[in-house]
mmCIF file of C-alpha atoms in Angstrom:
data_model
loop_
_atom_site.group_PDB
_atom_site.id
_atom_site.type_symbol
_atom_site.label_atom_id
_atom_site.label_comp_id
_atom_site.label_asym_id
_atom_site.label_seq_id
_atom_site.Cartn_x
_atom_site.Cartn_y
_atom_site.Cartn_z
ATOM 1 C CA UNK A 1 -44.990 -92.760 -164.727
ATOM 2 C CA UNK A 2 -47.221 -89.929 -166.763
ATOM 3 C CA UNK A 3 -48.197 -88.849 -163.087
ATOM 4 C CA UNK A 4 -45.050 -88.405 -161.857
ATOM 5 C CA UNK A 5 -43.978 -86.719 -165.316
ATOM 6 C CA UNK A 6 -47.265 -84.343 -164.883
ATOM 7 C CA UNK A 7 -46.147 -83.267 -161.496
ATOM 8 C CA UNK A 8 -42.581 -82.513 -162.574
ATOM 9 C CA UNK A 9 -43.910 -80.308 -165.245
ATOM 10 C CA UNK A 10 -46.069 -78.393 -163.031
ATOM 11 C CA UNK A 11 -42.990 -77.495 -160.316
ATOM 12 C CA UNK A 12 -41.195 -76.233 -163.468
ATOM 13 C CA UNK A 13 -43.926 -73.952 -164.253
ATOM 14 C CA UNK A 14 -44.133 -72.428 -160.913
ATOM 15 C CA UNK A 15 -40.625 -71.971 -160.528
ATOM 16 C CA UNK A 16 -40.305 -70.178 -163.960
ATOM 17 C CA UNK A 17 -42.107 -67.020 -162.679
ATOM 18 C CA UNK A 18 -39.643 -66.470 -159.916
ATOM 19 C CA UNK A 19 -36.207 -66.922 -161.556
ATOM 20 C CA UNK A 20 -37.933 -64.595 -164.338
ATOM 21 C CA UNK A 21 -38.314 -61.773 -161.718
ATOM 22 C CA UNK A 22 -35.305 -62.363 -160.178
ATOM 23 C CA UNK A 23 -33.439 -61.899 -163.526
ATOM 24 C CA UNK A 24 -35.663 -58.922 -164.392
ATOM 25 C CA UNK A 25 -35.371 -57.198 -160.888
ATOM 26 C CA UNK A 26 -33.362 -53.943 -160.830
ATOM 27 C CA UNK A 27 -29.480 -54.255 -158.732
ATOM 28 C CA UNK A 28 -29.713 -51.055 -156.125
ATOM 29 C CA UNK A 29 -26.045 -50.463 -155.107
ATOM 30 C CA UNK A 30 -25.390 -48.279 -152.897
ATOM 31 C CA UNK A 31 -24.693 -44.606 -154.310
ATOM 32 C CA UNK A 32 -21.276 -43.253 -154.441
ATOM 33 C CA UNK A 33 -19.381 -41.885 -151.380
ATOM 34 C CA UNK A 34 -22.681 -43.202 -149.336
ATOM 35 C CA UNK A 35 -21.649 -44.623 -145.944
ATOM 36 C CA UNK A 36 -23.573 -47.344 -143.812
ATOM 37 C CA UNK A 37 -23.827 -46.268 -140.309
ATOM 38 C CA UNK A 38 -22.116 -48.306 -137.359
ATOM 39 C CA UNK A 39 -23.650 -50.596 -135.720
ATOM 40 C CA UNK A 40 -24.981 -49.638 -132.074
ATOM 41 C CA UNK A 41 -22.975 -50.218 -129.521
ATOM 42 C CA UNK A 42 -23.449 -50.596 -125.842
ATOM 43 C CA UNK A 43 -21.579 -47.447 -124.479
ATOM 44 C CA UNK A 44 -23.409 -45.080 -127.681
ATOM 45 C CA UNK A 45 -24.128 -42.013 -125.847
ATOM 46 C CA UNK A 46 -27.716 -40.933 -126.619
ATOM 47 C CA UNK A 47 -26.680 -38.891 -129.619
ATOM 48 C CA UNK A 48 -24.051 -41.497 -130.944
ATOM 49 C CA UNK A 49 -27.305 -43.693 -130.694
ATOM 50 C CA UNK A 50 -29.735 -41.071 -132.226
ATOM 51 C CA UNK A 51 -27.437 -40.920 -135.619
ATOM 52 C CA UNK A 52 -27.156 -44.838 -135.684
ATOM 53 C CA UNK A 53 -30.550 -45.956 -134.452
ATOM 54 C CA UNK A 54 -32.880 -43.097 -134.768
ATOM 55 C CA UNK A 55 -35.507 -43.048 -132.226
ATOM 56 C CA UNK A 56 -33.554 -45.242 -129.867
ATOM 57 C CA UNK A 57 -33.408 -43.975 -126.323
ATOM 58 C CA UNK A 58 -32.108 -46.768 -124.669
ATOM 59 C CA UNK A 59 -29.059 -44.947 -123.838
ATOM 60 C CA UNK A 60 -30.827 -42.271 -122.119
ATOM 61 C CA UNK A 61 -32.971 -44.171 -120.034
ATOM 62 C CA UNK A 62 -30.096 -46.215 -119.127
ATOM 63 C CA UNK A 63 -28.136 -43.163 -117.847
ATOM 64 C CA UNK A 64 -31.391 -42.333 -115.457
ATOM 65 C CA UNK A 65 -31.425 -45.477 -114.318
ATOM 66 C CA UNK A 66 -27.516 -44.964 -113.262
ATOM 67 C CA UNK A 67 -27.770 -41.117 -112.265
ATOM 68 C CA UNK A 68 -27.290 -42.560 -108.768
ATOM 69 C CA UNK A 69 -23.577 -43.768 -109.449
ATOM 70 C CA UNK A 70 -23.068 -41.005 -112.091
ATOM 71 C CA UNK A 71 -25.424 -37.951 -111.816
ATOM 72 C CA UNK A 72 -26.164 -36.459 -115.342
ATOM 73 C CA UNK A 73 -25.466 -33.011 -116.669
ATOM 74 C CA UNK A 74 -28.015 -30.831 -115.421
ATOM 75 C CA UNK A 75 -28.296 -26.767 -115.487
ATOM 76 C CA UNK A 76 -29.587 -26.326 -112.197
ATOM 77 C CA UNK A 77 -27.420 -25.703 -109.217
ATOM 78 C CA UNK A 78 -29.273 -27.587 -106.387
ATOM 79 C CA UNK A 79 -27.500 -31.275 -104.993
ATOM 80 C CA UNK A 80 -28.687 -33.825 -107.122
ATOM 81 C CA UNK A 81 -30.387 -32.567 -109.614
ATOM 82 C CA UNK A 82 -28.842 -34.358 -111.956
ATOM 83 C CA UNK A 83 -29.515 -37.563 -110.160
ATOM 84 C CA UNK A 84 -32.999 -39.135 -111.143
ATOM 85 C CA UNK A 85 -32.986 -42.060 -109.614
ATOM 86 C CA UNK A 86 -30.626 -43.227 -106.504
ATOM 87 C CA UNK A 87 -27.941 -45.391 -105.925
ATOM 88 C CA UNK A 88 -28.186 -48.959 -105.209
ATOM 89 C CA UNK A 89 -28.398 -50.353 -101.744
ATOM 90 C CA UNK A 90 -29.017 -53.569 -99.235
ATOM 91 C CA UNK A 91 -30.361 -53.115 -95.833
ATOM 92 C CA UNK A 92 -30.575 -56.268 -93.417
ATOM 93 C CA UNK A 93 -32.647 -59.070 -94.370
ATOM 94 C CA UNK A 94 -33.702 -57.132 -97.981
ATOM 95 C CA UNK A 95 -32.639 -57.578 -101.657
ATOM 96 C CA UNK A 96 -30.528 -54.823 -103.841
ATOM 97 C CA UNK A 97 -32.734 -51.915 -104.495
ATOM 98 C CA UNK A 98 -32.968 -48.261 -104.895
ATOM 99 C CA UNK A 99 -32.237 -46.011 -101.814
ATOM 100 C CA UNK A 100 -35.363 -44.512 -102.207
ATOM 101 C CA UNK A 101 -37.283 -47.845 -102.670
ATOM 102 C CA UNK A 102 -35.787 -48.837 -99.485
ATOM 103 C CA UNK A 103 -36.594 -46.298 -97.317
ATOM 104 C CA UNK A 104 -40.337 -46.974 -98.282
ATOM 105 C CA UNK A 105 -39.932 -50.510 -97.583
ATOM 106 C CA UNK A 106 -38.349 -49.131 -93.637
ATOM 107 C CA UNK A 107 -41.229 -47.432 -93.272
ATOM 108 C CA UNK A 108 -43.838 -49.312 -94.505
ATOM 109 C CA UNK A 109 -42.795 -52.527 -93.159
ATOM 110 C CA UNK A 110 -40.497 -52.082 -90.414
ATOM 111 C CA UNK A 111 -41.481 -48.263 -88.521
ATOM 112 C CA UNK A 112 -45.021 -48.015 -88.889
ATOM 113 C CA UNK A 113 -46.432 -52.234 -88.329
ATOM 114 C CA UNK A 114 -43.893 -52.359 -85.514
ATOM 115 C CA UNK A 115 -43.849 -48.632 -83.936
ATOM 116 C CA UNK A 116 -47.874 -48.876 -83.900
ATOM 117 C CA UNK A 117 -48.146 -52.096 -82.426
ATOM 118 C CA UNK A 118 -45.704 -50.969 -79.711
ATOM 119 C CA UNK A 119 -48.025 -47.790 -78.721
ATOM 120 C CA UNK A 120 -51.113 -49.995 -78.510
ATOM 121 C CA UNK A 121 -49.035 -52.320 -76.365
ATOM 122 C CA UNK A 122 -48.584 -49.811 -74.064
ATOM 123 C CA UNK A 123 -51.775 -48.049 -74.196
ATOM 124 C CA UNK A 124 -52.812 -52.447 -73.365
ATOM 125 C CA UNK A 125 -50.714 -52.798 -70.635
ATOM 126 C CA UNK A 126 -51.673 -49.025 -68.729
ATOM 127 C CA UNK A 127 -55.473 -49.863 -68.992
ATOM 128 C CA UNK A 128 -54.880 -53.389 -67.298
ATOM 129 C CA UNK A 129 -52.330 -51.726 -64.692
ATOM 130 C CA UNK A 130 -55.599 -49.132 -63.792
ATOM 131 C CA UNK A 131 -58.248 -52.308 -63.875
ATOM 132 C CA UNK A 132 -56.288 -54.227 -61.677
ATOM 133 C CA UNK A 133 -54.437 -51.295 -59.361
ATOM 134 C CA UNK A 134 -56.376 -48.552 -60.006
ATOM 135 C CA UNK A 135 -55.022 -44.538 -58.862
ATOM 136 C CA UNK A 136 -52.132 -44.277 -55.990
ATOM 137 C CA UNK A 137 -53.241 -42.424 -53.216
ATOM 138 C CA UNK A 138 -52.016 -42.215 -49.764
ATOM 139 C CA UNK A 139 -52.781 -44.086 -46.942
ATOM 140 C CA UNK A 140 -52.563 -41.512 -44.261
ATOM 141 C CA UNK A 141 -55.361 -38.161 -44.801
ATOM 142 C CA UNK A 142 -54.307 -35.194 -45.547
ATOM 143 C CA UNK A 143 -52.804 -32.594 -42.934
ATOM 144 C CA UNK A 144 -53.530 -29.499 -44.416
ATOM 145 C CA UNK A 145 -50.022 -28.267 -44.412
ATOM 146 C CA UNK A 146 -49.203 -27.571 -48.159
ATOM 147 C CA UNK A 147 -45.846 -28.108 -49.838
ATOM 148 C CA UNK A 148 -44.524 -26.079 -52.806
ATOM 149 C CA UNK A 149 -43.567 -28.920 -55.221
ATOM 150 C CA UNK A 150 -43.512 -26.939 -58.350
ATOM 151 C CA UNK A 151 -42.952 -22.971 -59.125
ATOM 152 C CA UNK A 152 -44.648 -21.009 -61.526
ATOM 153 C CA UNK A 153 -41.975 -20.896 -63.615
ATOM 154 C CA UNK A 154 -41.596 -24.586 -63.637
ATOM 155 C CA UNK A 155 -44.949 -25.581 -64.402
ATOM 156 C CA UNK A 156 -45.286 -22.788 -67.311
ATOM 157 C CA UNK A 157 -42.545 -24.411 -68.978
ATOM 158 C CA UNK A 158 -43.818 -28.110 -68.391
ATOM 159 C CA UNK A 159 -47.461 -27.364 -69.865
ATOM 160 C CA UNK A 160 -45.690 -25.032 -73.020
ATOM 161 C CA UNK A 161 -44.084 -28.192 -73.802
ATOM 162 C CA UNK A 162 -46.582 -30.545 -72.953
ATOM 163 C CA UNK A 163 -49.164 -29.042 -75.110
ATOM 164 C CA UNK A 164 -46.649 -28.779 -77.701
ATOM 165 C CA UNK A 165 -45.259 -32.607 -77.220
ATOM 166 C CA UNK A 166 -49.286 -33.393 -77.670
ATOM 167 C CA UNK A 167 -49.937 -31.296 -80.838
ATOM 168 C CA UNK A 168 -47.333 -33.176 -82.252
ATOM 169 C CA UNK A 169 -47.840 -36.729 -81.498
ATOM 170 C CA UNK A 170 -51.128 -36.584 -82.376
ATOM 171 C CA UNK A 171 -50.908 -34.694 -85.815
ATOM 172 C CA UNK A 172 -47.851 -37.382 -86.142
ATOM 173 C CA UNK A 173 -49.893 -40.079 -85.735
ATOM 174 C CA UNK A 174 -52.653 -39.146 -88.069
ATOM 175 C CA UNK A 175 -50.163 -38.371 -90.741
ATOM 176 C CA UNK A 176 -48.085 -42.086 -90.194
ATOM 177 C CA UNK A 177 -50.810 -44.211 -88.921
ATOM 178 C CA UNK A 178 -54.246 -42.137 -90.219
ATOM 179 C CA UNK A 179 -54.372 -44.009 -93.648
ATOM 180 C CA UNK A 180 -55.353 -47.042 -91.580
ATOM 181 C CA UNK A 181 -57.959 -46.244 -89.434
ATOM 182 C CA UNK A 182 -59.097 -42.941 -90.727
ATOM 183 C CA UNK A 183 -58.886 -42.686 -94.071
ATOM 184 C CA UNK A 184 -61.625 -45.370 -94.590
ATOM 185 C CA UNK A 185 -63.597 -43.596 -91.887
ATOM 186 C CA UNK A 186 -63.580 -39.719 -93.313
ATOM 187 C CA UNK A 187 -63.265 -40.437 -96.691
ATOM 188 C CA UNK A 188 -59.640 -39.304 -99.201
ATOM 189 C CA UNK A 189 -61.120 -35.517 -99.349
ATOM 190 C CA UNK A 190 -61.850 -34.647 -95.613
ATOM 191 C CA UNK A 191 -58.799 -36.707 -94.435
ATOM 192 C CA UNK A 192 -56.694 -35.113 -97.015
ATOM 193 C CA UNK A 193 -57.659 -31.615 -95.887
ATOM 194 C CA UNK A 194 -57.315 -33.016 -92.196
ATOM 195 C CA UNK A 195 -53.674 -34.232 -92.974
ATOM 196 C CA UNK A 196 -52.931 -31.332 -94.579
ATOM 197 C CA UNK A 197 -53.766 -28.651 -91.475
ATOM 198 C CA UNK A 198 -52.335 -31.246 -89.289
ATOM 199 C CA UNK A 199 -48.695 -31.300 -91.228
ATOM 200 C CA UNK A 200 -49.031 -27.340 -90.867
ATOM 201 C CA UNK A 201 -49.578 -27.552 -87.141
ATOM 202 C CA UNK A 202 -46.992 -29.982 -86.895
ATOM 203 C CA UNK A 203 -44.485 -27.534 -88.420
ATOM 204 C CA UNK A 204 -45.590 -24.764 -86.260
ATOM 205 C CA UNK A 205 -45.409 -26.369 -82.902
ATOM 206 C CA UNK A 206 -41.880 -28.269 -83.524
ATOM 207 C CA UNK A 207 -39.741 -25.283 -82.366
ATOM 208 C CA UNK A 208 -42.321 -24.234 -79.397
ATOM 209 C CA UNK A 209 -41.609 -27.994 -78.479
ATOM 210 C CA UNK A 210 -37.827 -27.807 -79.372
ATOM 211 C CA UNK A 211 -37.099 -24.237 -77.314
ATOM 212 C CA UNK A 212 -39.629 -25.216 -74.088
ATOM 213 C CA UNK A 213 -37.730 -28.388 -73.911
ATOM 214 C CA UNK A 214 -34.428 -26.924 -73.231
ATOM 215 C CA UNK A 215 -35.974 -24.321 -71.210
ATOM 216 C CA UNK A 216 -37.513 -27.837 -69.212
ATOM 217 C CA UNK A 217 -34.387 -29.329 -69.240
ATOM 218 C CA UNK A 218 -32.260 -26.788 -67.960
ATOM 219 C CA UNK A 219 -35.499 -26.377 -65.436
ATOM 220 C CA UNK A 220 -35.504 -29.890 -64.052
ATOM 221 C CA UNK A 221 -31.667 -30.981 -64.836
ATOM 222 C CA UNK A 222 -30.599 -30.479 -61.236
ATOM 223 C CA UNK A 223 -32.810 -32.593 -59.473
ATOM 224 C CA UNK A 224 -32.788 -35.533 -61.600
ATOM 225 C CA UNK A 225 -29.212 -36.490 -60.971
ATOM 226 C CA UNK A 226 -29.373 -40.013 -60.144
ATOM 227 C CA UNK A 227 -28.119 -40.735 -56.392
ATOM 228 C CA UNK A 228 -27.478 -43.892 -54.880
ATOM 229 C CA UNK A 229 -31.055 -44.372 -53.557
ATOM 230 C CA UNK A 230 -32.247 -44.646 -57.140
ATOM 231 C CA UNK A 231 -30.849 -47.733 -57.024
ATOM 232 C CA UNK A 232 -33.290 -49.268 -54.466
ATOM 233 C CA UNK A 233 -35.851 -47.339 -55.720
ATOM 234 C CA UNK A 234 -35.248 -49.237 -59.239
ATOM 235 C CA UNK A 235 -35.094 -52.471 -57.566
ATOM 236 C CA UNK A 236 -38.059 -52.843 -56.214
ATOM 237 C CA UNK A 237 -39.867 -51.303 -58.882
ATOM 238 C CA UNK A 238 -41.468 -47.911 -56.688
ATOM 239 C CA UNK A 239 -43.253 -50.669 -54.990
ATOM 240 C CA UNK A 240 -46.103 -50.078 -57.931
ATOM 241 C CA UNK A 241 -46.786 -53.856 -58.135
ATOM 242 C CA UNK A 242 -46.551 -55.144 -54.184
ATOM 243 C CA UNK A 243 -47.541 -51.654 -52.836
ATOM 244 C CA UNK A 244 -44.218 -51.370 -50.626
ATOM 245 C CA UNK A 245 -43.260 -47.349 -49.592
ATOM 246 C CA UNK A 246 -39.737 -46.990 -51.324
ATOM 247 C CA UNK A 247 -38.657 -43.721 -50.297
ATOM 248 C CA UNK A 248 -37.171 -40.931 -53.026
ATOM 249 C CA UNK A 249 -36.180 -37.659 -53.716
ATOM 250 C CA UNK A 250 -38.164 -35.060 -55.491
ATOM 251 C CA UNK A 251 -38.180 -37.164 -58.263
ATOM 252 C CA UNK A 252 -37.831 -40.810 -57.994
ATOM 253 C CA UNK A 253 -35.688 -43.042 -60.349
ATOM 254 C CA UNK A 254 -38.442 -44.000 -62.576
ATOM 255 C CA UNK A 255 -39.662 -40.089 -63.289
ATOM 256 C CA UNK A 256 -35.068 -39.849 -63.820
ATOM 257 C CA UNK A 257 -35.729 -42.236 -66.103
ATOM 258 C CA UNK A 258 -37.964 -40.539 -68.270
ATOM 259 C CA UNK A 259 -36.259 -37.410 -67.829
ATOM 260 C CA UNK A 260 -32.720 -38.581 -69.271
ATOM 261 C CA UNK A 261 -34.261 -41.316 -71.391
ATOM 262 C CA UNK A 262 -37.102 -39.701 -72.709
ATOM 263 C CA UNK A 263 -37.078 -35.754 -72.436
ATOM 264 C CA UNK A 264 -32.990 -35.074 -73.268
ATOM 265 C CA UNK A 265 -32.061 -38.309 -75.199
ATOM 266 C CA UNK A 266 -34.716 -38.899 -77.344
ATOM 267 C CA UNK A 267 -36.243 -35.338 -77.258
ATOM 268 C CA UNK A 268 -32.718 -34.269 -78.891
ATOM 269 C CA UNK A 269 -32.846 -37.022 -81.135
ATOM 270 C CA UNK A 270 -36.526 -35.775 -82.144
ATOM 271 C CA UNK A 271 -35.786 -32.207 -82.727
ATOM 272 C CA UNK A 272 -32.194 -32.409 -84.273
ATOM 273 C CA UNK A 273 -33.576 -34.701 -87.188
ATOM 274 C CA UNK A 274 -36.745 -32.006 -87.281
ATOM 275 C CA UNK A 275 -34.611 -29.664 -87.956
ATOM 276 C CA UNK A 276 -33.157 -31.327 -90.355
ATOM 277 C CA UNK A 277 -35.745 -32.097 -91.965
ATOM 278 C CA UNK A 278 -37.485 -28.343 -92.120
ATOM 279 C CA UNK A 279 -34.035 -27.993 -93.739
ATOM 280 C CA UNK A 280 -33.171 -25.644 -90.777
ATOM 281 C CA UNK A 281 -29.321 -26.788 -90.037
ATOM 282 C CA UNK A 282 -26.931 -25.529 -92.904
ATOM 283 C CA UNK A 283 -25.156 -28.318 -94.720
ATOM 284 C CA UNK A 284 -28.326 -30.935 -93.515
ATOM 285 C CA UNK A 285 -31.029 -31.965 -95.018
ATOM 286 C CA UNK A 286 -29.747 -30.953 -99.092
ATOM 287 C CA UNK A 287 -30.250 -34.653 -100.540
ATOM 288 C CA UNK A 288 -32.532 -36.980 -100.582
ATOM 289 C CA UNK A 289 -30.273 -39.876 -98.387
ATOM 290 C CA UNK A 290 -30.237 -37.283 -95.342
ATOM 291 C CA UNK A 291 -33.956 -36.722 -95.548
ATOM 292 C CA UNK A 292 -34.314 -39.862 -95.754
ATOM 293 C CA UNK A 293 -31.941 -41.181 -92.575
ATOM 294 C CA UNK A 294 -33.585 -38.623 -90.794
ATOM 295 C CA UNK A 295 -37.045 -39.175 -91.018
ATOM 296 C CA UNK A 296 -36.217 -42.923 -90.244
ATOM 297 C CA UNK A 297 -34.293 -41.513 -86.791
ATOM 298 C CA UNK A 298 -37.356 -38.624 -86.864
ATOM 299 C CA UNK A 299 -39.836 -41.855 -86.833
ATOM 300 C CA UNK A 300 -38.172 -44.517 -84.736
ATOM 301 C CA UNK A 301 -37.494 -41.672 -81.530
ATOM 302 C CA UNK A 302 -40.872 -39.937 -81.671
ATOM 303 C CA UNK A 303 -42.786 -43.817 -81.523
ATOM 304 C CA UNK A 304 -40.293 -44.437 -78.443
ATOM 305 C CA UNK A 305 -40.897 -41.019 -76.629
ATOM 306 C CA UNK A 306 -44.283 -41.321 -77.435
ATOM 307 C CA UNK A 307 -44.134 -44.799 -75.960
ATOM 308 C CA UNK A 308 -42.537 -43.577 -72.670
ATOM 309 C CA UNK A 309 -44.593 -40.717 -72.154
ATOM 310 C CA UNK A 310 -47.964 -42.653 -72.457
ATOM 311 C CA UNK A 311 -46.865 -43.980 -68.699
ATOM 312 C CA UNK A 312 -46.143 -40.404 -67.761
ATOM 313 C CA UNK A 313 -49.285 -38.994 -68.894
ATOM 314 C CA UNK A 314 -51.155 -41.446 -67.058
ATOM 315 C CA UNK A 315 -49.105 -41.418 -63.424
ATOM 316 C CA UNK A 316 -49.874 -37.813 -63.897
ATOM 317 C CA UNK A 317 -53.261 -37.631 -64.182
ATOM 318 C CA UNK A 318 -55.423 -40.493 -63.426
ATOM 319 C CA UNK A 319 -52.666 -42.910 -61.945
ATOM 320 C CA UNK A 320 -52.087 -41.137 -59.036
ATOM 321 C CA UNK A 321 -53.923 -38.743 -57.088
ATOM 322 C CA UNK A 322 -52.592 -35.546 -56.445
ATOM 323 C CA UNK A 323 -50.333 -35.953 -58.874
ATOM 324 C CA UNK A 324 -52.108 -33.376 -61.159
ATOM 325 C CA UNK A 325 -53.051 -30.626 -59.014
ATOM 326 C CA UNK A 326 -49.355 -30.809 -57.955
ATOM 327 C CA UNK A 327 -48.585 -29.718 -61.573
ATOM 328 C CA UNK A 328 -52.036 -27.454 -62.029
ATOM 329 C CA UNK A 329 -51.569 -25.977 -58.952
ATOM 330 C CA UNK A 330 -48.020 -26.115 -57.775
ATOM 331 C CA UNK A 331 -48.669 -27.363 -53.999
ATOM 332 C CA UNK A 332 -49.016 -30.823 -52.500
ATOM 333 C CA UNK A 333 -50.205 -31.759 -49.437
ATOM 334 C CA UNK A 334 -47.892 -32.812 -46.533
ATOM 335 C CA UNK A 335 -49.010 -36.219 -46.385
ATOM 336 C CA UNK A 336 -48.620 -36.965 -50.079
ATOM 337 C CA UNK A 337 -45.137 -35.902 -50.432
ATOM 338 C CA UNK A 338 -44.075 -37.658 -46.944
ATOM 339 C CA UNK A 339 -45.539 -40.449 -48.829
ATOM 340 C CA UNK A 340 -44.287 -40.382 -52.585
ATOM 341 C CA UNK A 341 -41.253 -38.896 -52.080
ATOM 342 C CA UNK A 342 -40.003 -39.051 -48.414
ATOM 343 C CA UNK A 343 -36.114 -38.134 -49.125
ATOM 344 C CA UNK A 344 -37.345 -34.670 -50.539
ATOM 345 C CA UNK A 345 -40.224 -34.316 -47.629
ATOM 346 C CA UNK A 346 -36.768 -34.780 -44.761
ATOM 347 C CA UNK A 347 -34.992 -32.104 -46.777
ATOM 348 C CA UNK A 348 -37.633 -29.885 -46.585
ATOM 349 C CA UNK A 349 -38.595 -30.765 -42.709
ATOM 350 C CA UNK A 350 -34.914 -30.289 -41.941
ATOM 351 C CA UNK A 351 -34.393 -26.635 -43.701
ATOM 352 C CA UNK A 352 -32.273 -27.735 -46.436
ATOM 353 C CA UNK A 353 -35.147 -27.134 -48.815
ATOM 354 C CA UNK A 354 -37.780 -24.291 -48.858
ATOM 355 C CA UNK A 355 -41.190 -25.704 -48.342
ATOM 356 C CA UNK A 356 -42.465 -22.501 -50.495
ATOM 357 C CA UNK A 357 -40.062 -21.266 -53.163
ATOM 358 C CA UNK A 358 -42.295 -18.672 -54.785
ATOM 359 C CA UNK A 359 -43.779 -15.646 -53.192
ATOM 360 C CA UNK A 360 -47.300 -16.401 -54.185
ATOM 361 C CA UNK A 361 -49.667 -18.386 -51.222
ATOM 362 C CA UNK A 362 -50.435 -22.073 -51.134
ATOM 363 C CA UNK A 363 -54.124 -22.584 -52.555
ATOM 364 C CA UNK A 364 -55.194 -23.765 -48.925
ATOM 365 C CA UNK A 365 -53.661 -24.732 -45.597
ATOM 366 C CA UNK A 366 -50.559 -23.425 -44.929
ATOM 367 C CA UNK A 367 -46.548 -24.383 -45.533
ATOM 368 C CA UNK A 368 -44.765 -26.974 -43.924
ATOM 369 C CA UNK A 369 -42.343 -25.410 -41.374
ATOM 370 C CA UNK A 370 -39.031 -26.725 -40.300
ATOM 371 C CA UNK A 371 -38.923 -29.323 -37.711
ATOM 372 C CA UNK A 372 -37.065 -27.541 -34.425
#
């Protein structure tokens, strides 16, 4: 019991101490004509929120964050300058995100894993073609008698915009694939300086490419209008894989192929979103959604002509014999056109086409005369 009493009495003590200060504490009320500010709100603008919660951005930061739906007041005339982050979006087979976020996630997982492993499939597939064919060449020997197959003219505008088409795929692949196989290799300084000359390049050698390729389509436009005997041509291939003579014109359908596919579709399709994005088409290229789309279309048709033209370069040069000096030279010899492109030989053998269109003489041998 005189525990229990003890205890009580020491509670009381400690207690006594705090209702004393309570008592003896001064009342602060709040002076007169003093108002309490308002409590934040979610919709505060970031001054509203600067009087009620100094220091307290929130507001601001959630405006940037919406500057894609609602650009911000800005001073500067140029498009979206008030925007600081874009709009919301969804592509296939992706979550919500930023328009900029996904463009980086096209690229970096769609264009570049895909579009590289397609050029190295085809780069595959031309080196086992050579092992196992090796070069065309004709059966029968030469004749001596030399056909015209391509003017001066012609062939000045095919190597303008084949050296052009070249300085740009390669510069484009060091600047969308180099970070893979390079960059470890040279080193961030030397590859950045490489890069760097290489995006100049690139810049100067789009319009040479974009004005010699109209010049070669205009050029060439004539005789690759498809004709019925494209369609045998096409079905059995050229006779590339069982070695059969399929007999074309001037071009065959496969060299059509590349023309329309490759040279006017996707050649278009590669310099209208260039110039777009050098900012070179009024009205194109202002925000950052239309750089974007067209980089993506810039991208996806320069991997597919690149693709396409990989099979060109090599029937041109070590794929088939002749083929070459028929574009270094202009000429061909009887016996290789008779046998890569028999329609176009009969034309010429008949008189309905010149065997020499220019005025300057075949390298060696002489033309190909009518047949009486």
């Amino acid at each position: 019991m005189q525990g229990l009493i003890t205890r009580l009495m020491l509670l009381a003590a400690l207690c006594m101490p705090a209702a004393v200060l309570a008592q003896a504490a001064p009342t602060h009320a709040p002076p007169e004509g003093f108002t309490a500010p308002a409590d934040p709100r979610p919709e505060d603008t970031n001054a509203e929120r600067a009087r009620s919660q100094p220091g307290n951005n929130a507001p601001f930061w959630r405006a940037v964050r919406n500057s894609g739906e609602q650009a911000g007041y800005t001073s500067l005339p140029a498009p979206e300058a008030g925007v600081l982050i874009q709009r919301t979006v969804q592509y296939p087979g992706s979550l919500r995100t930023t328009a900029g976020e996904a463009w980086r996630q096209v690229r970096n997982q769609w264009i570049l894993p895909y579009g590289g492993a397609l050029l190295l499939i085809v780069l595959v597939a031309i080196a086992l073609f050579y092992w196992r064919k090796g070069p065309l060449d004709v059966h029968d020997a030469p004749t001596g008698r030399m056909v015209e197959r391509f003017t001066y003219f012609e062939r000045a505008a095919h190597w303008v915009n084949a050296i052009a088409f070249s300085i740009l795929a390669i510069s484009g692949i060091v600047m969308a694939f180099g970070k893979f196989f390079l960059l470890p290799v040279l080193g961030g300084t030397l590859f950045g300086w490489l890069a760097y000359g290489l995006k100049n390049l690139h810049n100067f050698a789009g319009p040479v490419f974009a004005v010699s390729l109209v010049v070669v389509i205009l050029t060439f436009i004539k005789d690759n209008l498809p004709t019925r005997d494209d369609l045998a041509w096409l079905a059995k291939g050229g006779g590339l894989f069982s070695g059969e003579h399929v007999p074309s014109h001037r071009f065959n359908a496969g060299e059509k192929l590349v023309f329309w596919g490759g040279v006017l579709l996707l050649g278009l399709v590669v310099v209208g979103s260039g110039l777009v994005l050098d900012k070179l088409i009024p009205g194109w290229g202002e925000t950052r959604g239309q750089m974007q789309v067209a980089h993506m279309v810039h991208a996806v048709a320069a991997i597919l002509m690149m693709a396409l033209f990989l099979g060109h370069i090599y029937m041109g040069t070590v794929g088939m014999k002749g083929a070459y000096q028929a574009m270094k030279t202009g000429y061909v010899d009887e016996t290789w056109a008779r046998e890569h492109h028999e329609l176009w030989y009969d034309d010429i053998r008949a008189g309905k086409i010149p065997a020499q269109r220019s005025a300057r003489p075949a390298p060696s041998g002489r033309p190909v005369t009518p047949s009486a």
